[in-house]
mmCIF file of C-alpha atoms in Angstrom:
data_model
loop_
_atom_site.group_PDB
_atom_site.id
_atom_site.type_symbol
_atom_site.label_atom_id
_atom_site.label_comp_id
_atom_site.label_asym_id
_atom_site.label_seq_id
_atom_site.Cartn_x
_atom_site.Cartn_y
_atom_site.Cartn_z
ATOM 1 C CA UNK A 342 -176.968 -127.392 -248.695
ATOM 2 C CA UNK A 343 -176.867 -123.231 -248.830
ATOM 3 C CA UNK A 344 -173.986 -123.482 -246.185
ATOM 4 C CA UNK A 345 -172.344 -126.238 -248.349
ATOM 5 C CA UNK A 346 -172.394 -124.533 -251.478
ATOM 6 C CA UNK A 347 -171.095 -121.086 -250.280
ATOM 7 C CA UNK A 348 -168.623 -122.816 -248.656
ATOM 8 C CA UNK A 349 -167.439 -124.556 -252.036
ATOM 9 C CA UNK A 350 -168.147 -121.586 -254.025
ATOM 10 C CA UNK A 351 -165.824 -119.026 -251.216
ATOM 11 C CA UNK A 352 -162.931 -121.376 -251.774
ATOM 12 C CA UNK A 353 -163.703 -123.282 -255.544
ATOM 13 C CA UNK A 354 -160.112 -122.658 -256.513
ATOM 14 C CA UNK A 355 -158.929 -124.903 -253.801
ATOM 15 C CA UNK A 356 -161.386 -127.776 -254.509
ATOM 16 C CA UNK A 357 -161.105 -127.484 -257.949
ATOM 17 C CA UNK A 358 -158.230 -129.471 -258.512
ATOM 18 C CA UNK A 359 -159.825 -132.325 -256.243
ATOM 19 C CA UNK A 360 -162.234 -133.246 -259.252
ATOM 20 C CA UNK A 361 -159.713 -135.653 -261.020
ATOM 21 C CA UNK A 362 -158.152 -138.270 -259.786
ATOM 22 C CA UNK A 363 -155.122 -140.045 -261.575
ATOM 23 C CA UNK A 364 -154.597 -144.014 -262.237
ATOM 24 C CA UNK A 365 -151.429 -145.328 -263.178
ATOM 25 C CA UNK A 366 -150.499 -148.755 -264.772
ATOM 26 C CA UNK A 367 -147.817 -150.135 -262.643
ATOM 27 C CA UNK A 368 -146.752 -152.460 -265.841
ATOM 28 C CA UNK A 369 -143.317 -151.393 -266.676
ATOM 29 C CA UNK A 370 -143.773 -151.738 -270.374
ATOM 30 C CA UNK A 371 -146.437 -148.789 -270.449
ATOM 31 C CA UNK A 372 -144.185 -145.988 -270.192
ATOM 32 C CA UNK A 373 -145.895 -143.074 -269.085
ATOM 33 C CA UNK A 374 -149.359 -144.880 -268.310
ATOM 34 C CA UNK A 375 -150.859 -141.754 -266.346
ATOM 35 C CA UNK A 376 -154.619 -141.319 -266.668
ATOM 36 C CA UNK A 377 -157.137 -138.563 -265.868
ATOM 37 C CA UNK A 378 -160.267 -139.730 -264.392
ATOM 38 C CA UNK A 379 -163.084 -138.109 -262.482
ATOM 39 C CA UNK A 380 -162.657 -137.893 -258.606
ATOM 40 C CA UNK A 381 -165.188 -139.300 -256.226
ATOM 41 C CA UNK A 382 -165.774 -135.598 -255.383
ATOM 42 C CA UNK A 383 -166.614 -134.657 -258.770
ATOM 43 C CA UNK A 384 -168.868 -138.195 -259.078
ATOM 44 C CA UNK A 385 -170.860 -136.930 -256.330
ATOM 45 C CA UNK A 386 -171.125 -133.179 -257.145
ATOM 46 C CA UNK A 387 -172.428 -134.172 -260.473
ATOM 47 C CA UNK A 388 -174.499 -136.808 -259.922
ATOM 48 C CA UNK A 389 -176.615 -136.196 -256.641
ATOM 49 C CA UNK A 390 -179.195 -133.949 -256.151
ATOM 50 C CA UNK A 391 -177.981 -131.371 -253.847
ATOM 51 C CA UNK A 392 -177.950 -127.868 -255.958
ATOM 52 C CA UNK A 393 -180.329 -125.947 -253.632
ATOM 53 C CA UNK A 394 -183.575 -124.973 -255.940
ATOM 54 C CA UNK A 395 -186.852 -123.599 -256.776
ATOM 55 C CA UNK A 396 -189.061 -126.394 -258.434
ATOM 56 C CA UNK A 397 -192.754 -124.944 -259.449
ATOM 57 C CA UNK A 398 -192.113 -122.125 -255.990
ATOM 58 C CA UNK A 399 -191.265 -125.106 -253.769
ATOM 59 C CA UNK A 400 -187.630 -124.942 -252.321
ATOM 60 C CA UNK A 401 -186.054 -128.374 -253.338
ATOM 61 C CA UNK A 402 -182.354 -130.158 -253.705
ATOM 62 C CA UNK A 403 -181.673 -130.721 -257.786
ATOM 63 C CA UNK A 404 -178.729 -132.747 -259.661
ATOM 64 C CA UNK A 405 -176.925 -129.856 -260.789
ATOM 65 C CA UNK A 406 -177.269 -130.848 -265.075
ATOM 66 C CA UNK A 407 -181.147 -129.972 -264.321
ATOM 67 C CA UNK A 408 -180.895 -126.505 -262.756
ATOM 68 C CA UNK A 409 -181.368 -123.622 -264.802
ATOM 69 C CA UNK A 410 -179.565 -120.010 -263.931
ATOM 70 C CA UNK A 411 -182.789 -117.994 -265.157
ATOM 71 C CA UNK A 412 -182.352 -114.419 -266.451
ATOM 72 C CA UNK A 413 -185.275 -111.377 -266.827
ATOM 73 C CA UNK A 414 -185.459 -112.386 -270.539
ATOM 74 C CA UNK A 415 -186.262 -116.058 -269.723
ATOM 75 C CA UNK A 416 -189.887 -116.386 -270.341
ATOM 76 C CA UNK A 417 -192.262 -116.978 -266.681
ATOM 77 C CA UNK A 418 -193.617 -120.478 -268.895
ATOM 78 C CA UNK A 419 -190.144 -121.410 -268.394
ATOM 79 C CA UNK A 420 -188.637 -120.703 -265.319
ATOM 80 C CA UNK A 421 -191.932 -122.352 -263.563
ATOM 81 C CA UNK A 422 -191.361 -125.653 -265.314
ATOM 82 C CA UNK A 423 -187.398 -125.889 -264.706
ATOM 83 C CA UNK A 424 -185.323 -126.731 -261.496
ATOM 84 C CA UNK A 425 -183.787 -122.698 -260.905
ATOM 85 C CA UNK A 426 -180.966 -121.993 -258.975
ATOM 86 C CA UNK A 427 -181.721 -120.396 -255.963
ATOM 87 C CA UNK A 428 -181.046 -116.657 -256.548
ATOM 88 C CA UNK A 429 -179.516 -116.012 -253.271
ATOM 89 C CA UNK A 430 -176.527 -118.409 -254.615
ATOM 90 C CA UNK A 431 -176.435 -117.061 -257.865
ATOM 91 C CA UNK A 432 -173.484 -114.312 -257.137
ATOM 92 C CA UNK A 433 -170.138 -113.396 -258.798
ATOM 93 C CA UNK A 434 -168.814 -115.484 -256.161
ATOM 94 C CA UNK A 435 -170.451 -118.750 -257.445
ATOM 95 C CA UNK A 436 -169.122 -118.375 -261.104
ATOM 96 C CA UNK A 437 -166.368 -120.640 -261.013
ATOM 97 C CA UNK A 438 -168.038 -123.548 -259.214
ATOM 98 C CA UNK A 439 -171.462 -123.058 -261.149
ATOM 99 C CA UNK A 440 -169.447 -123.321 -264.693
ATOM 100 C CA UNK A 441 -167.486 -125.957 -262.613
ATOM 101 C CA UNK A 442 -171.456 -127.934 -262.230
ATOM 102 C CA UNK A 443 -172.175 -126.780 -265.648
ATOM 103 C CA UNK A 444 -175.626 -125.644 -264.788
ATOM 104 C CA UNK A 445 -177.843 -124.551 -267.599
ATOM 105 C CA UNK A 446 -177.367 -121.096 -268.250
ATOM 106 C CA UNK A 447 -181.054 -119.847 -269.414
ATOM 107 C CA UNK A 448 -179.101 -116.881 -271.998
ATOM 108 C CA UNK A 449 -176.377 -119.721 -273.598
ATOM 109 C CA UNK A 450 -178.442 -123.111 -273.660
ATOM 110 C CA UNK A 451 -177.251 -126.380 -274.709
ATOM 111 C CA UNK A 452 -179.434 -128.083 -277.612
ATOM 112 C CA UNK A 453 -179.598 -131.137 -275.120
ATOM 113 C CA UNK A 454 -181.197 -128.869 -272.920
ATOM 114 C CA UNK A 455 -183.559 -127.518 -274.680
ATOM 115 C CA UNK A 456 -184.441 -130.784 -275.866
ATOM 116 C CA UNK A 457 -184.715 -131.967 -272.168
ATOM 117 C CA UNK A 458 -187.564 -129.010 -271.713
ATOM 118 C CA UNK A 459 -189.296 -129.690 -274.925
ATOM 119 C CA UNK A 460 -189.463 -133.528 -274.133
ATOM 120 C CA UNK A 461 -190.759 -132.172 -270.568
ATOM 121 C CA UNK A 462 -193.519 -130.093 -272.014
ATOM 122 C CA UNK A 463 -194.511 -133.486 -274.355
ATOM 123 C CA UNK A 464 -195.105 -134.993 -271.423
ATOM 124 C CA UNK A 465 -197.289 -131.981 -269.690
ATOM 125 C CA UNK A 466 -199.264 -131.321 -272.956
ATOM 126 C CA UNK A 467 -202.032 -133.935 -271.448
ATOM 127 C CA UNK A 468 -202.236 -132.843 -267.796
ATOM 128 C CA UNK A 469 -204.046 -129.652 -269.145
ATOM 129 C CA UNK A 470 -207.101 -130.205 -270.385
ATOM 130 C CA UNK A 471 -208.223 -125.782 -270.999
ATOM 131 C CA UNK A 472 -206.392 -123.161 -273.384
ATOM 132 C CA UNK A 473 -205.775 -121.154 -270.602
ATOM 133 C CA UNK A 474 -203.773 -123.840 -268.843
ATOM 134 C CA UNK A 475 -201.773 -124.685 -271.969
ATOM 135 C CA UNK A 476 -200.820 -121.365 -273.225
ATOM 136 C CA UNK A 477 -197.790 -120.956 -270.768
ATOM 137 C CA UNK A 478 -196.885 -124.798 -272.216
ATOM 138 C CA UNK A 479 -197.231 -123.294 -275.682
ATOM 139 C CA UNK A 480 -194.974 -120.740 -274.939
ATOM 140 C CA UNK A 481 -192.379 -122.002 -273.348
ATOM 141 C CA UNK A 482 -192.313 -124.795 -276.496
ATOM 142 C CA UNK A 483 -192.167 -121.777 -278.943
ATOM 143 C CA UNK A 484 -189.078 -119.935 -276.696
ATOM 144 C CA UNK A 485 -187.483 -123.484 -276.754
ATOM 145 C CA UNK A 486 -187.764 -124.205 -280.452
ATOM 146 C CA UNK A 487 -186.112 -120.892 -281.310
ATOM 147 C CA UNK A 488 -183.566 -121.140 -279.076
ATOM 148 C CA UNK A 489 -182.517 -124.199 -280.168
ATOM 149 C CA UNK A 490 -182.362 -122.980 -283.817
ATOM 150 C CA UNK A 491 -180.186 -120.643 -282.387
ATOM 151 C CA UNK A 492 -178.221 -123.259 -280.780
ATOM 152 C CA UNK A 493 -178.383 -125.767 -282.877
ATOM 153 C CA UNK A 494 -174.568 -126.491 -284.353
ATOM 154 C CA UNK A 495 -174.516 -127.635 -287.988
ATOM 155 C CA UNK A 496 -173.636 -131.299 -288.744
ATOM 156 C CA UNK A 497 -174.654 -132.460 -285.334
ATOM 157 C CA UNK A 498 -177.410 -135.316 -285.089
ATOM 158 C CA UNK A 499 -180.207 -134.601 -282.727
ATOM 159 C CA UNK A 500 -182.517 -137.896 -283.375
ATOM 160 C CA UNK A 501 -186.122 -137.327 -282.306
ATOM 161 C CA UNK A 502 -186.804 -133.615 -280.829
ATOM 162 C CA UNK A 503 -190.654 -133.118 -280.114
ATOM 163 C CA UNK A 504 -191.791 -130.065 -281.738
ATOM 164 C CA UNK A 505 -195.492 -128.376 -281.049
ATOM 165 C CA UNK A 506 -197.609 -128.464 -283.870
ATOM 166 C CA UNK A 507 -201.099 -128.282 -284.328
ATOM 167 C CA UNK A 508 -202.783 -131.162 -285.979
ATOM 168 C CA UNK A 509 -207.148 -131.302 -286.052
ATOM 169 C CA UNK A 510 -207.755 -128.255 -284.280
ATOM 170 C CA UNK A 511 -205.581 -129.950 -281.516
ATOM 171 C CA UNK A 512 -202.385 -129.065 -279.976
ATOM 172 C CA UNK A 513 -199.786 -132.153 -280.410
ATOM 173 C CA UNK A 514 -196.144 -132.419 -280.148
ATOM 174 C CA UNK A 515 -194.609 -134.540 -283.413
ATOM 175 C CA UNK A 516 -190.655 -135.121 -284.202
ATOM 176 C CA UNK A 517 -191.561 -134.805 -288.319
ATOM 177 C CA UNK A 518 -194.258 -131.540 -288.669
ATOM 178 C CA UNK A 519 -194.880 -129.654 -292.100
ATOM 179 C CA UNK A 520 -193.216 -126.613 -292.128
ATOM 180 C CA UNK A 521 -195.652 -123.868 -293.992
ATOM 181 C CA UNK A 522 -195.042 -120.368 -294.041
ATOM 182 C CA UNK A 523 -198.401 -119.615 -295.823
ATOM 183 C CA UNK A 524 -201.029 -119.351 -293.205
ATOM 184 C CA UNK A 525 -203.486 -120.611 -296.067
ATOM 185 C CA UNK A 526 -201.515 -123.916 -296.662
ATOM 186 C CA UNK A 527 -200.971 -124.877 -293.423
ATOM 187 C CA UNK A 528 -204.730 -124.505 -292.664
ATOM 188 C CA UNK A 529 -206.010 -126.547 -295.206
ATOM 189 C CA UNK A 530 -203.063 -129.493 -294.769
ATOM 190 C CA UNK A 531 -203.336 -129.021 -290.494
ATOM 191 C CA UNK A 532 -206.555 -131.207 -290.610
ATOM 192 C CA UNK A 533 -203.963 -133.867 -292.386
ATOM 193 C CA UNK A 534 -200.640 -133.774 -291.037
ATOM 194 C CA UNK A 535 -199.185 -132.328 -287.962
ATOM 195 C CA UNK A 536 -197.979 -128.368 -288.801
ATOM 196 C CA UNK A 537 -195.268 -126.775 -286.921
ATOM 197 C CA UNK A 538 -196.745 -124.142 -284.116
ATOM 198 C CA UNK A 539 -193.449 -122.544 -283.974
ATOM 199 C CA UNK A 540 -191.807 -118.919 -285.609
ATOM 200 C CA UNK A 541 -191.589 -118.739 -289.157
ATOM 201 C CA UNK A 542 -187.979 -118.145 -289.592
ATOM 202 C CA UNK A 543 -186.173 -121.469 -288.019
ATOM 203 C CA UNK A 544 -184.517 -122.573 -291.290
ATOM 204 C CA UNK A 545 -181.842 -123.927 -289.032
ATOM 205 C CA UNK A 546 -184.131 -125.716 -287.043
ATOM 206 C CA UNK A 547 -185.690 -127.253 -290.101
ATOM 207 C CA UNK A 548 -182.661 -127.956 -292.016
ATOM 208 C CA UNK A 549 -181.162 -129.918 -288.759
ATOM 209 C CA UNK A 550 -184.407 -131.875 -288.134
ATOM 210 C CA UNK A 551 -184.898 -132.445 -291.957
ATOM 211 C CA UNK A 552 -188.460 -131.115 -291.711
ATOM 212 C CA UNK A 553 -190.432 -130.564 -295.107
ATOM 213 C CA UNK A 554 -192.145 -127.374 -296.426
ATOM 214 C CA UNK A 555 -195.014 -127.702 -298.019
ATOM 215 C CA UNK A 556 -194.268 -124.980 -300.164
ATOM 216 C CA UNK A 557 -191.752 -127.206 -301.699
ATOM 217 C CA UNK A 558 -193.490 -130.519 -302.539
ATOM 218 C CA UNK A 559 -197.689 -129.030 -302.598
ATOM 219 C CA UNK A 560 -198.837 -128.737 -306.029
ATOM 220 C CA UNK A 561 -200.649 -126.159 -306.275
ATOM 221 C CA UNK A 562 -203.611 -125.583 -309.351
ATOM 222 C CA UNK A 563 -205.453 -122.219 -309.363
ATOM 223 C CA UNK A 564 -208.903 -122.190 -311.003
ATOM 224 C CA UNK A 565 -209.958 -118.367 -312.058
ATOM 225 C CA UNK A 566 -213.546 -118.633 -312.309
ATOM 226 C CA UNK A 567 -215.553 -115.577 -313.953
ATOM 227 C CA UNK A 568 -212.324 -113.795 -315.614
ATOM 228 C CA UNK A 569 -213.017 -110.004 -315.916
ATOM 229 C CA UNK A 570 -210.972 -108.900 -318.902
ATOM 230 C CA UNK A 571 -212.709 -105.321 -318.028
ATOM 231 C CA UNK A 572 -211.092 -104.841 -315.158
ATOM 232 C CA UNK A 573 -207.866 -106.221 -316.074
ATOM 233 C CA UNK A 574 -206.751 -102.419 -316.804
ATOM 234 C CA UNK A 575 -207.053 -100.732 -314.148
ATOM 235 C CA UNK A 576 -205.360 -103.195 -311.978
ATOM 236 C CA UNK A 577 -202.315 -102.975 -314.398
ATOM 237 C CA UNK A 578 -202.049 -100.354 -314.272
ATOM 238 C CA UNK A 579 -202.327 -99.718 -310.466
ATOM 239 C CA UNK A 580 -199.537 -102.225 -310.434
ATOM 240 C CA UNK A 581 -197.282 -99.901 -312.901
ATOM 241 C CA UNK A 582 -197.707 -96.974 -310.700
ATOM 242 C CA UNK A 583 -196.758 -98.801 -307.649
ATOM 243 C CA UNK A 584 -193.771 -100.945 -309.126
ATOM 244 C CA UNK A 585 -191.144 -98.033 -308.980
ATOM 245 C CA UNK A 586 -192.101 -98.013 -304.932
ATOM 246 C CA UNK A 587 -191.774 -101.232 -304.490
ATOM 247 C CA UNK A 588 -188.814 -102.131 -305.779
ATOM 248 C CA UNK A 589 -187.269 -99.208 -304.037
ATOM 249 C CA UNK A 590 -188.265 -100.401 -301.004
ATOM 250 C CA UNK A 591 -186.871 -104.100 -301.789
ATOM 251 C CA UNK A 592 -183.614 -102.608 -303.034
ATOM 252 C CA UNK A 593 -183.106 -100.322 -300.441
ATOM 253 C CA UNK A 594 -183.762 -103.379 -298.143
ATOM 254 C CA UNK A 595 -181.936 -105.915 -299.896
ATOM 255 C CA UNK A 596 -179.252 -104.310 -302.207
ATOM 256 C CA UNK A 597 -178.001 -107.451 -303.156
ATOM 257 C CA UNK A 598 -181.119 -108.796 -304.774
ATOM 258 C CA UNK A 599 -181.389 -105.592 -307.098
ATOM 259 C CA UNK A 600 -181.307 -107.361 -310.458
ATOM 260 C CA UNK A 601 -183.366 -110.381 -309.078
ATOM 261 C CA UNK A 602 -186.250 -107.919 -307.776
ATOM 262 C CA UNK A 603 -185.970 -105.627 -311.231
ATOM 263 C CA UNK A 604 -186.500 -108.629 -313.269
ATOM 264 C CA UNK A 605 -189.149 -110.556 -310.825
ATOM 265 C CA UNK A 606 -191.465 -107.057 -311.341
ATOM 266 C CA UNK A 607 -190.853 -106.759 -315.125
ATOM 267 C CA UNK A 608 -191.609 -110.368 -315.728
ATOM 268 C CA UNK A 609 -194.663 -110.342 -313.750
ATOM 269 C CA UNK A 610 -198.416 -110.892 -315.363
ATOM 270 C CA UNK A 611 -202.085 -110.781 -314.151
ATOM 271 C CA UNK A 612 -205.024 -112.595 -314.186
ATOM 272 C CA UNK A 613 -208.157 -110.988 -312.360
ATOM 273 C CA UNK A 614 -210.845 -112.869 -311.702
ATOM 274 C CA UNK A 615 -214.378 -113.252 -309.672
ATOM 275 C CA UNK A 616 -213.268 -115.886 -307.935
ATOM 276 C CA UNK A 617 -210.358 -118.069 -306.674
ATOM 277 C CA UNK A 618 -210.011 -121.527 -306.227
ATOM 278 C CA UNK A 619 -207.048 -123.144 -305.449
ATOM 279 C CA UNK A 620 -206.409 -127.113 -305.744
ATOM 280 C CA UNK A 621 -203.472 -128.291 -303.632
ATOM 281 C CA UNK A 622 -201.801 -131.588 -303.939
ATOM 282 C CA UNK A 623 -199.802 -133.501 -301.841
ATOM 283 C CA UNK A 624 -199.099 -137.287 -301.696
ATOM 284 C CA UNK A 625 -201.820 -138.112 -303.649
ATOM 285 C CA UNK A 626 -204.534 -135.902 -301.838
ATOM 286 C CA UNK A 627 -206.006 -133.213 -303.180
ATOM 287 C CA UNK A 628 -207.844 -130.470 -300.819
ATOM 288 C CA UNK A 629 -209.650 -127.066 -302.568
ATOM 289 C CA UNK A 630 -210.045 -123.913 -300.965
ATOM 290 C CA UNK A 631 -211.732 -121.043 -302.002
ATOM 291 C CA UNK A 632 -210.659 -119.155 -299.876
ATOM 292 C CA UNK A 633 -208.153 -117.725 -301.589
ATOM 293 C CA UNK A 634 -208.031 -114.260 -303.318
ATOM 294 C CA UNK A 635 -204.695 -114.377 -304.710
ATOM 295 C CA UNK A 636 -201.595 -116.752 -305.972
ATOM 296 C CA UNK A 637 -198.518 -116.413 -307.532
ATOM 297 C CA UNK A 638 -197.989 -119.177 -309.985
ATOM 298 C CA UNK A 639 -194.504 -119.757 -311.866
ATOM 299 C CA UNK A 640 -192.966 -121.187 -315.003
ATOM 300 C CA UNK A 641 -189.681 -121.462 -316.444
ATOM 301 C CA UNK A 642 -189.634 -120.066 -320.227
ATOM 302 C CA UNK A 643 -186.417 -120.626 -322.908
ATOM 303 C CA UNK A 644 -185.831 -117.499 -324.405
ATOM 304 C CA UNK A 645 -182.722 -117.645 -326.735
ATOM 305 C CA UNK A 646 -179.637 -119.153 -324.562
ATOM 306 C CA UNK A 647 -181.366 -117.945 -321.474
ATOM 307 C CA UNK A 648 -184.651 -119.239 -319.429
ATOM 308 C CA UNK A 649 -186.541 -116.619 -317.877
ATOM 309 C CA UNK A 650 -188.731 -117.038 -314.526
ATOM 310 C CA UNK A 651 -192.408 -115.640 -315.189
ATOM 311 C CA UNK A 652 -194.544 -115.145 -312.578
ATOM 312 C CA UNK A 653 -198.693 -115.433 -313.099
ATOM 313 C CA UNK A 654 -201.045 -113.701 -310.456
ATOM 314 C CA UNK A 655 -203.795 -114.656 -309.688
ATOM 315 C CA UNK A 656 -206.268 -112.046 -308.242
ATOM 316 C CA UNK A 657 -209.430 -112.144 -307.090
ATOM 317 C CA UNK A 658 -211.493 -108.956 -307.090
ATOM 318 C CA UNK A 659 -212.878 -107.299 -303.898
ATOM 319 C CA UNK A 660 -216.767 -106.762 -304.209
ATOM 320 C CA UNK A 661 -216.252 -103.787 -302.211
ATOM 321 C CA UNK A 662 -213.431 -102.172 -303.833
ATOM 322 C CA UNK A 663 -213.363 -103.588 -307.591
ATOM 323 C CA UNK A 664 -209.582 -104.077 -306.769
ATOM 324 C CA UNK A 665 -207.962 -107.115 -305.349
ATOM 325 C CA UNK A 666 -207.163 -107.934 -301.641
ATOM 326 C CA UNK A 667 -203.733 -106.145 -301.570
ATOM 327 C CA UNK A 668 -203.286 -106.831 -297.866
ATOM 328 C CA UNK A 669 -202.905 -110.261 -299.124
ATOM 329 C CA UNK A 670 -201.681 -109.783 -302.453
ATOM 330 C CA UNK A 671 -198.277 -107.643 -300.915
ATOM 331 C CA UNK A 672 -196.562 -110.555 -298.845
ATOM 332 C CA UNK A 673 -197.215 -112.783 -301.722
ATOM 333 C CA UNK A 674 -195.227 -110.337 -304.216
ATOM 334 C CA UNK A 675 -192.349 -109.996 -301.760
ATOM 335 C CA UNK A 676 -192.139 -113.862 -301.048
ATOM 336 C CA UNK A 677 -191.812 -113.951 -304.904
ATOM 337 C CA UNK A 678 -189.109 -111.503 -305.559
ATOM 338 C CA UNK A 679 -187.142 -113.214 -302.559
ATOM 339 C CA UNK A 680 -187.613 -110.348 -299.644
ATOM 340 C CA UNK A 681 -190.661 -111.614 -297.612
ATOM 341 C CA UNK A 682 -189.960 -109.641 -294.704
ATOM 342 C CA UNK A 683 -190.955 -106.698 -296.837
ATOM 343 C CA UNK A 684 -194.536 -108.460 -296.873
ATOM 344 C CA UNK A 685 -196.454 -105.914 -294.657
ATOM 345 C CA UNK A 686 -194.451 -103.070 -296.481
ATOM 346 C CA UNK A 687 -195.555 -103.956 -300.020
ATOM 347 C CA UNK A 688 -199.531 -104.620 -298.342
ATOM 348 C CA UNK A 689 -199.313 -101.042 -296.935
ATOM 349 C CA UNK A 690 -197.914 -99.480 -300.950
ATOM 350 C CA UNK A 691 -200.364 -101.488 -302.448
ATOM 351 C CA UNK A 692 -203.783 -100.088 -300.980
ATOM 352 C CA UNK A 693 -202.145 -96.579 -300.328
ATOM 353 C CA UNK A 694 -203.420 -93.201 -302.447
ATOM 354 C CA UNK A 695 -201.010 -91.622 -304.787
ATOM 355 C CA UNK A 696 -200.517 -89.075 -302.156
ATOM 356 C CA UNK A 697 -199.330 -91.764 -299.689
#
């Protein structure tokens, strides 16, 4: 098969024009009846497996829409659970007929193929019974998901695309997860519903798949419980120090969301408290957590001919500190003003000294 495909690669642009054949209707009345079909060449190139492979490090013969041309960014998890070209074939020489094969190129996937490897991996998830043994799985699932967002083309209909999740403590693939970018709300819905196990950015991928964020539909109640007026104070006013630097950081970041950010920060308020408890709702269940030390709770006000978005936080003191968790209390500012990959960066101005 080597000596074969060499042989059809060394001379593609003479075979290439043997992949159609044409059929003509002989009835007079049809004019110009000419019609492109493909040759029994190109029905036996395509459809038999005779690509020369590597299959899980055993040398085997693959149908050629199964073989993957693997690059040094395709993840190991990967390349040992697809058909791969053998690399000795894989030369400048063999462009024309591989494009000819249309092999999978592992850079430029396909969404089909992608979904072929995820639908694999669904069907490896229960051959594995340790962690060990499944994190190359989980992996390659993850790699898979965001290249297809990446891939994915908008309008197109992909039916039913297994996507890893985590659901009890367990590791499932489902075709409908809960999309949660909170780590907090998809912990205490996981035990519930399936949650996506994927990166937290695929808004293609969820738009395409019409998956549902919790964020969006979870009603969420906090509970302050022991309010300390006292120390009320000094958190403001921690907060109006630190303002000015964090909305320079979001501008500088996001120009465009200047005015948004400005406003978001001026309109902002504070409740401090002993403790947090926060009761979510979803479909009729309700699940508490007090695990919690802060939330950022909104309302719509009419003020004159304009409404006005107010934002209430929530914040739990530190027993250690006498100041909330601001590790926590950062991302949940920046998903607020609309910059939440500024998260970390507002944490890190939040707990700094004056002198940082």
């Amino acid at each position: 098969m080597r000596i074969l495909w060499e042989a059809l690669a060394r001379d593609w642009d003479r075979y290439a024009p043997a992949m159609h054949s044409v059929i003509r209707c002989q009835h007079t009345r049809h004019g110009d009846s000419s019609r492109q079909i493909p040759s029994l060449l190109a029905h036996m190139l395509m459809s038999l497996p005779w690509v020369p492979s590597i299959v899980r490090g055993t040398l085997a013969t693959s149908k050629p829409g199964v073989v993957w041309r693997v690059t040094r960014d395709t993840p190991s998890g990967v390349a040992e659970r697809v058909a791969v070209l053998d690399p000795q074939l894989d030369s400048s020489q063999s462009a024309a007929l591989i494009a000819a094969l249309d092999l999978v190129d592992a850079a430029r996937p396909k969404p089909v193929d992608l979904i072929d490897l995820l639908t694999s991996l669904e069907g490896e998830l229960n051959e594995s019974n340790t962690d060990e043994g499944r994190r190359p799985m989980h992996l390659a699932a993850r790699w898979a998901m965001r290249s297809l967002n990446d891939a994915i083309q908008p309008g197109t209909s992909y039916g039913s695309v297994p996507l890893l999740a985590r659901h009890r403590g367990e590791t499932v693939f489902a075709s409908d997860p809960l999309v949660s970018a909170d780590p907090l709300l998809a912990e205490t819905w996981e035990p519930v519903f399936p949650i996506l196990d994927a990166d937290k950015d695929l808004r293609t991928l969820h738009r395409a798949l019409g998956l549902t964020t919790l964020e969006d539909v979870v009603e969420t109640r906090p509970k302050a419980i022991g309010v300390r007026a006292d120390a009320k104070g000094n958190v403001d006013r921690w907060l109006a120090e630190v303002k000015p630097f964090l909305a320079a950081t979001a501008i500088d970041s996001t120009p465009s969301r200047e005015e948004d950010v400005l406003r978001g920060l001026t309109r902002h308020e504070t409740i401090v408290c002993d403790e947090l408890v926060l009761d979510y709702e979803f479909e009729e269940i309700v699940r508490s957590r007090q695990e919690a030390v802060c939330h950022i709770a909104t309302r719509t006000e009419q003020h004159g001919n304009t409404r006005q978005r107010i934002g209430t936080a929530y914040l739990e003191l530190d027993q250690h500190t006498g100041m909330p968790h601001w590790y926590v209390v950062g991302p949940q500012i920046a998903s607020y003003l609309g910059v939440p990959p500024l998260g970390d960066a507002f944490g890190l101005l939040l707990s700094a000294t004056p002198s940082d």
